[in-house]
Rosetta silent file (secondary structure, phi, psi, omega in degrees, C-alpha in Angstrom):
SEQUENCE: MAGQSSHILIRNARVVDVFRGEVIEAEVLISGDKIARVGQVEELPEDMQVIDASGKYLAPGFIDSHVHIES
SCORE:     score description
SCORE:     0.000 S_00000001
   1 L     0.000   50.993  174.480  136.934  155.533   48.499 S_00000001
   2 L   -82.217  144.422  179.497  133.665  154.156   50.553 S_00000001
   3 L    65.713   32.891  167.742  130.355  154.641   49.392 S_00000001
   4 L  -123.488  162.706 -177.837  132.179  156.536   46.034 S_00000001
   5 L   -96.691  152.657  170.677  132.299  155.198   42.633 S_00000001
   6 L   -66.507   -5.541  168.030  135.297  153.746   41.511 S_00000001
   7 E  -129.949  139.279  175.268  135.556  155.370   38.072 S_00000001
   8 E  -139.983  134.173 -174.095  135.461  159.077   37.804 S_00000001
   9 E  -108.022   92.179  166.590  135.406  160.940   34.568 S_00000001
  10 E   -73.164  118.575 -175.117  136.836  164.719   34.423 S_00000001
  11 E  -116.134  150.668 -179.937  135.200  166.396   31.521 S_00000001
  12 E    55.794   37.133 -169.945  135.920  169.711   29.884 S_00000001
  13 E   -99.418  151.640  171.261  139.193  170.115   31.710 S_00000001
  14 E   -98.327  114.535  166.262  142.389  172.381   30.103 S_00000001
  15 E  -114.333  144.050  175.621  144.605  169.535   30.950 S_00000001
  16 E   -81.372  116.639 -166.413  148.421  170.259   31.112 S_00000001
  17 E  -102.560   94.332  168.922  151.089  167.905   29.326 S_00000001
  18 L   -74.314   -4.125  176.474  154.566  169.004   30.865 S_00000001
  19 L   -90.121  -27.944  173.380  156.219  166.956   28.777 S_00000001
  20 L   -89.754  -15.656  178.079  155.171  168.478   25.634 S_00000001
  21 L    78.810   29.848 -164.475  154.608  172.067   27.221 S_00000001
  22 E  -106.254  154.140  148.865  151.088  171.801   25.877 S_00000001
  23 E  -127.063  134.061 -158.569  147.511  172.461   27.309 S_00000001
  24 E  -140.301  149.612  175.246  144.854  170.569   25.391 S_00000001
  25 E   -79.901  124.061  175.534  140.948  170.441   26.208 S_00000001
  26 E  -149.859  164.772 -178.000  140.734  166.328   27.435 S_00000001
  27 E  -102.934  143.330  178.189  138.739  164.020   29.311 S_00000001
  28 E  -109.331  133.084  177.432  140.696  162.255   32.340 S_00000001
  29 E  -111.981  122.331 -151.061  139.321  158.933   33.105 S_00000001
  30 E  -126.665  129.833  176.330  140.318  157.909   36.687 S_00000001
  31 E  -137.680   98.856  178.044  139.787  153.841   37.748 S_00000001
  32 L    81.511 -148.451 -173.104  140.560  152.985   41.508 S_00000001
  33 L  -108.746   72.607 -177.682  143.314  155.171   42.097 S_00000001
  34 L  -145.847  150.895  158.472  145.013  155.207   38.820 S_00000001
  35 E   -83.677  107.034 -175.336  144.808  157.325   35.722 S_00000001
  36 E   -90.147  -33.796 -168.874  143.389  155.119   33.188 S_00000001
  37 E  -172.591  149.210 -166.201  143.401  157.235   30.016 S_00000001
  38 E  -134.628  130.254  178.205  143.471  160.939   29.192 S_00000001
  39 E   129.862 -152.895  177.687  141.794  162.220   25.813 S_00000001
  40 L   -82.535  141.206  154.588  138.016  161.117   24.556 S_00000001
  41 L  -111.985  122.515  176.090  136.565  158.477   26.344 S_00000001
  42 L   -92.093  -41.777 -172.982  134.187  156.696   24.374 S_00000001
  43 L   -93.899  124.345  172.160  133.104  153.848   26.540 S_00000001
  44 L   -92.967  128.995  164.964  131.985  154.987   30.127 S_00000001
  45 L   -47.364  136.606  176.547  131.830  152.407   33.006 S_00000001
  46 L   -26.923  -60.311 -178.755  128.295  151.864   34.706 S_00000001
  47 L   -71.556    4.644 -161.457  129.322  153.213   38.192 S_00000001
  48 L   -82.567  142.674 -176.970  131.121  156.429   36.783 S_00000001
  49 E   -88.404  114.140  161.839  130.962  159.789   38.830 S_00000001
  50 E   -78.280  102.804 -178.865  131.079  162.868   36.339 S_00000001
  51 E  -109.593  133.946 -162.523  132.829  165.857   37.180 S_00000001
  52 E   -93.073  111.003  178.918  132.421  168.821   35.252 S_00000001
  53 L  -100.646   13.310  175.809  135.894  170.949   35.175 S_00000001
  54 L   -32.883  138.449 -179.578  134.847  173.747   32.545 S_00000001
  55 L    59.298    9.287 -155.290  137.447  176.679   33.052 S_00000001
  56 L  -101.761  142.620  142.602  139.418  174.403   35.303 S_00000001
  57 E   -86.395  144.431 -170.189  143.052  173.235   34.938 S_00000001
  58 E  -135.177  123.758 -173.704  144.149  169.669   35.316 S_00000001
  59 L  -125.525  101.207  177.620  147.852  168.491   35.648 S_00000001
  60 L   -72.523  127.706 -168.485  147.415  164.442   35.856 S_00000001
  61 L    88.488  -11.464 -176.882  150.017  162.968   38.107 S_00000001
  62 L   -80.479  148.162  179.103  151.195  166.279   39.481 S_00000001
  63 L  -122.676  119.792  167.032  151.415  166.374   43.351 S_00000001
  64 L   -97.863  122.054  151.922  151.839  169.643   45.176 S_00000001
  65 L  -123.826   72.658 -177.876  153.838  169.536   47.680 S_00000001
  66 L   -86.332   84.487 -173.594  154.128  172.731   48.863 S_00000001
  67 L  -120.901  160.499  155.510  154.441  172.453   52.632 S_00000001
  68 L  -119.604  130.642 -174.075  155.583  174.160   55.694 S_00000001
  69 L   -74.385  -22.874  179.987  157.602  172.064   57.832 S_00000001
  70 L   -92.262    5.240 -174.234  157.712  173.888   61.087 S_00000001
  71 L   -86.391    0.000    0.000  153.605  174.564   60.552 S_00000001
């Protein structure tokens, strides 16, 4: 992540909770390469990059493994 913030806040996302089967409006804080918090983020790190995800869905921890082996 050279040249990028080590903290990213994704705001206004529709967060998919696959364990509860719910979609909630929430913020997701990423610190380094880890999801640090899902929900309301009160204290914002100084070097934060903010992404507005209005109208978008977010599934924390989900990996899109759709591949074509022969490609």
